[in-house]
Amino acid sequence: MARAGAVGLAIGLVVLAGACRDGLAFRDDHVLSITRPGDRAAVAVPFEVNWSVRDLPDGTRFAVLVDRTPPPAGEGLEWFARDDPGCTRDPECPDLGYLEGLHVHVTEDSSFTVTSVPRPERPDERELHDVTVILLDRDGRRIGETDDTVTVEVRRDR
């Protein structure tokens, strides 16, 4: 009986270790949740993104990313300009205009109106776009790895 319990524990640890190796998380902290639009919703530009948050430190801001991978935890928004030699030589870069050109938007509110999304390479292509909201500290660095993402289908009058 003790041997069977030890085997079960060993199998559970192997499964857990494998999941951690593959980057799977076994928690859902619900600190940040996009409430609108819903995942896979059809939208027209402009469209509003709303989210709910709880238990945030004072000074927390948000970044709304359209079709962008979030920076790693602790990184600032200059992470988006890391491969742009013109920007890395300019101490004022990236500014908010630069970031908005990359579809990275900063707000203190729990909603944001997306006014543009990247155009597809082919005009007949279905337009699916990922919208991600992340937490920023007062210095503009990403707080932890908390985020929420929805995929929307943009419908345009072509």
mmCIF file of C-alpha atoms in Angstrom:
data_model
loop_
_atom_site.group_PDB
_atom_site.id
_atom_site.type_symbol
_atom_site.label_atom_id
_atom_site.label_comp_id
_atom_site.label_asym_id
_atom_site.label_seq_id
_atom_site.Cartn_x
_atom_site.Cartn_y
_atom_site.Cartn_z
ATOM 1 C CA MET A 1 0.000 0.000 0.000
ATOM 2 C CA ALA A 2 2.797 2.460 0.884
ATOM 3 C CA ARG A 3 4.583 1.498 -2.349
ATOM 4 C CA ALA A 4 1.446 2.308 -4.420
ATOM 5 C CA GLY A 5 1.195 5.714 -2.740
ATOM 6 C CA ALA A 6 4.862 6.436 -3.430
ATOM 7 C CA VAL A 7 4.424 5.456 -7.108
ATOM 8 C CA GLY A 8 1.386 7.725 -7.411
ATOM 9 C CA LEU A 9 3.315 10.595 -5.833
ATOM 10 C CA ALA A 10 6.251 10.001 -8.166
ATOM 11 C CA ILE A 11 3.971 10.011 -11.225
ATOM 12 C CA GLY A 12 2.328 13.231 -10.029
ATOM 13 C CA LEU A 13 5.718 14.897 -9.568
ATOM 14 C CA VAL A 14 6.823 13.840 -13.050
ATOM 15 C CA VAL A 15 3.623 15.267 -14.568
ATOM 16 C CA LEU A 16 4.018 18.482 -12.576
ATOM 17 C CA ALA A 17 7.694 18.835 -13.517
ATOM 18 C CA GLY A 18 6.864 18.257 -17.169
ATOM 19 C CA ALA A 19 4.160 20.892 -17.102
ATOM 20 C CA CYS A 20 6.518 23.398 -15.489
ATOM 21 C CA ARG A 21 9.169 22.633 -18.083
ATOM 22 C CA ASP A 22 6.652 23.338 -20.834
ATOM 23 C CA GLY A 23 5.824 26.729 -19.303
ATOM 24 C CA LEU A 24 2.349 25.824 -18.100
ATOM 25 C CA ALA A 25 1.080 27.633 -15.046
ATOM 26 C CA PHE A 26 -1.207 26.030 -12.509
ATOM 27 C CA ARG A 27 -2.637 29.272 -11.211
ATOM 28 C CA ASP A 28 -5.047 31.847 -12.496
ATOM 29 C CA ASP A 29 -4.732 34.890 -10.284
ATOM 30 C CA HIS A 30 -7.753 36.801 -11.697
ATOM 31 C CA VAL A 31 -6.029 40.098 -10.884
ATOM 32 C CA LEU A 32 -6.692 41.321 -14.425
ATOM 33 C CA SER A 33 -9.496 40.179 -16.725
ATOM 34 C CA ILE A 34 -10.579 41.667 -20.034
ATOM 35 C CA THR A 35 -14.351 42.022 -19.837
ATOM 36 C CA ARG A 36 -15.022 43.429 -23.308
ATOM 37 C CA PRO A 37 -14.770 42.554 -26.124
ATOM 38 C CA GLY A 38 -15.166 38.851 -25.661
ATOM 39 C CA ASP A 39 -12.648 36.420 -27.068
ATOM 40 C CA ARG A 40 -13.246 35.869 -30.807
ATOM 41 C CA ALA A 41 -15.686 38.806 -30.956
ATOM 42 C CA ALA A 42 -16.207 40.569 -34.263
ATOM 43 C CA VAL A 43 -15.367 44.263 -33.934
ATOM 44 C CA ALA A 44 -14.997 47.328 -36.109
ATOM 45 C CA VAL A 45 -12.250 49.879 -35.556
ATOM 46 C CA PRO A 46 -12.448 51.845 -33.341
ATOM 47 C CA PHE A 47 -13.423 49.469 -30.548
ATOM 48 C CA GLU A 48 -13.255 49.696 -26.791
ATOM 49 C CA VAL A 49 -11.362 47.271 -24.566
ATOM 50 C CA ASN A 50 -12.491 47.096 -20.926
ATOM 51 C CA TRP A 51 -10.942 45.136 -18.096
ATOM 52 C CA SER A 52 -11.429 44.594 -14.408
ATOM 53 C CA VAL A 53 -8.605 44.618 -11.891
ATOM 54 C CA ARG A 54 -8.211 44.069 -8.179
ATOM 55 C CA ASP A 55 -5.577 44.419 -5.479
ATOM 56 C CA LEU A 56 -3.255 46.772 -7.360
ATOM 57 C CA PRO A 57 -0.544 48.951 -5.851
ATOM 58 C CA ASP A 58 -0.968 52.733 -6.113
ATOM 59 C CA GLY A 59 0.427 54.149 -9.331
ATOM 60 C CA THR A 60 -0.302 51.056 -11.405
ATOM 61 C CA ARG A 61 -0.868 51.789 -15.084
ATOM 62 C CA PHE A 62 -1.745 49.541 -17.973
ATOM 63 C CA ALA A 63 -0.338 48.851 -21.406
ATOM 64 C CA VAL A 64 -2.690 47.709 -24.150
ATOM 65 C CA LEU A 65 -0.795 45.749 -26.787
ATOM 66 C CA VAL A 66 -2.224 44.919 -30.195
ATOM 67 C CA ASP A 67 -0.461 41.990 -31.881
ATOM 68 C CA ARG A 68 2.578 42.387 -29.608
ATOM 69 C CA THR A 69 4.313 40.013 -27.246
ATOM 70 C CA PRO A 70 4.510 41.564 -23.770
ATOM 71 C CA PRO A 71 7.917 42.449 -22.357
ATOM 72 C CA PRO A 72 9.333 40.132 -19.702
ATOM 73 C CA ALA A 73 8.509 40.867 -16.063
ATOM 74 C CA GLY A 74 10.461 43.861 -14.754
ATOM 75 C CA GLU A 75 11.236 45.245 -18.219
ATOM 76 C CA GLY A 76 10.134 48.730 -19.237
ATOM 77 C CA LEU A 77 8.391 49.684 -22.448
ATOM 78 C CA GLU A 78 11.755 50.545 -24.011
ATOM 79 C CA TRP A 79 11.959 46.772 -24.492
ATOM 80 C CA PHE A 80 9.864 47.289 -27.637
ATOM 81 C CA ALA A 81 12.647 49.464 -29.127
ATOM 82 C CA ARG A 82 15.533 47.177 -28.173
ATOM 83 C CA ASP A 83 16.281 46.212 -31.806
ATOM 84 C CA ASP A 84 15.870 49.703 -33.280
ATOM 85 C CA PRO A 85 19.339 51.313 -33.507
ATOM 86 C CA GLY A 86 17.843 54.734 -34.260
ATOM 87 C CA CYS A 87 15.763 54.586 -31.111
ATOM 88 C CA THR A 88 18.442 53.164 -28.816
ATOM 89 C CA ARG A 89 20.752 56.112 -29.704
ATOM 90 C CA ASP A 90 18.049 58.670 -28.849
ATOM 91 C CA PRO A 91 17.591 59.226 -25.090
ATOM 92 C CA GLU A 92 14.006 60.430 -25.687
ATOM 93 C CA CYS A 93 13.079 57.235 -27.528
ATOM 94 C CA PRO A 94 10.792 55.450 -27.187
ATOM 95 C CA ASP A 95 8.225 58.098 -26.481
ATOM 96 C CA LEU A 96 4.463 57.539 -26.442
ATOM 97 C CA GLY A 97 4.166 58.367 -30.168
ATOM 98 C CA TYR A 98 6.796 55.747 -31.022
ATOM 99 C CA LEU A 99 5.036 53.141 -28.902
ATOM 100 C CA GLU A 100 1.631 53.952 -30.378
ATOM 101 C CA GLY A 101 3.128 53.412 -33.833
ATOM 102 C CA LEU A 102 3.917 49.882 -32.629
ATOM 103 C CA HIS A 103 0.349 49.472 -31.315
ATOM 104 C CA VAL A 104 1.478 49.740 -27.685
ATOM 105 C CA HIS A 105 -0.726 52.106 -25.665
ATOM 106 C CA VAL A 106 -0.417 53.278 -22.051
ATOM 107 C CA THR A 107 -3.368 54.294 -19.881
ATOM 108 C CA GLU A 108 -4.292 54.783 -16.237
ATOM 109 C CA ASP A 109 -7.907 53.817 -16.936
ATOM 110 C CA SER A 110 -9.456 50.350 -16.984
ATOM 111 C CA SER A 111 -10.560 50.854 -20.579
ATOM 112 C CA PHE A 112 -8.990 51.955 -23.824
ATOM 113 C CA THR A 113 -10.305 52.682 -27.305
ATOM 114 C CA VAL A 114 -8.258 50.956 -29.985
ATOM 115 C CA THR A 115 -8.261 53.268 -33.005
ATOM 116 C CA SER A 116 -5.995 51.285 -35.331
ATOM 117 C CA VAL A 117 -4.741 47.758 -35.860
ATOM 118 C CA PRO A 118 -2.094 46.488 -38.271
ATOM 119 C CA ARG A 119 -3.445 45.784 -41.753
ATOM 120 C CA PRO A 120 -3.167 42.206 -42.986
ATOM 121 C CA GLU A 121 -0.554 41.391 -45.612
ATOM 122 C CA ARG A 122 -3.250 40.155 -47.997
ATOM 123 C CA PRO A 123 -6.539 42.085 -48.264
ATOM 124 C CA ASP A 124 -8.570 38.861 -48.494
ATOM 125 C CA GLU A 125 -7.067 37.562 -45.265
ATOM 126 C CA ARG A 126 -9.273 37.113 -42.198
ATOM 127 C CA GLU A 127 -8.260 39.771 -39.679
ATOM 128 C CA LEU A 128 -7.587 38.229 -36.300
ATOM 129 C CA HIS A 129 -5.761 40.424 -33.798
ATOM 130 C CA ASP A 130 -4.581 39.707 -30.264
ATOM 131 C CA VAL A 131 -5.252 42.423 -27.697
ATOM 132 C CA THR A 132 -3.280 42.029 -24.468
ATOM 133 C CA VAL A 133 -3.426 44.140 -21.315
ATOM 134 C CA ILE A 134 -0.477 44.140 -18.903
ATOM 135 C CA LEU A 135 0.273 45.895 -15.617
ATOM 136 C CA LEU A 136 2.943 48.612 -15.347
ATOM 137 C CA ASP A 137 4.466 50.126 -12.232
ATOM 138 C CA ARG A 138 4.810 53.884 -11.826
ATOM 139 C CA ASP A 139 8.177 53.734 -13.652
ATOM 140 C CA GLY A 140 6.658 51.962 -16.667
ATOM 141 C CA ARG A 141 8.092 48.504 -15.921
ATOM 142 C CA ARG A 142 5.979 45.397 -16.277
ATOM 143 C CA ILE A 143 4.657 44.111 -12.964
ATOM 144 C CA GLY A 144 5.026 40.335 -12.800
ATOM 145 C CA GLU A 145 3.627 38.239 -15.605
ATOM 146 C CA THR A 146 -0.044 39.031 -15.078
ATOM 147 C CA ASP A 147 -1.870 39.750 -18.317
ATOM 148 C CA ASP A 148 -5.028 38.916 -20.193
ATOM 149 C CA THR A 149 -5.474 38.485 -23.939
ATOM 150 C CA VAL A 150 -8.450 38.276 -26.249
ATOM 151 C CA THR A 151 -8.433 37.633 -29.964
ATOM 152 C CA VAL A 152 -10.798 39.781 -31.993
ATOM 153 C CA GLU A 153 -11.846 39.605 -35.613
ATOM 154 C CA VAL A 154 -11.768 43.043 -37.186
ATOM 155 C CA ARG A 155 -14.344 43.679 -39.856
ATOM 156 C CA ARG A 156 -13.558 46.545 -42.225
ATOM 157 C CA ASP A 157 -15.422 48.156 -45.062
ATOM 158 C CA ARG A 158 -12.927 47.306 -47.764
#
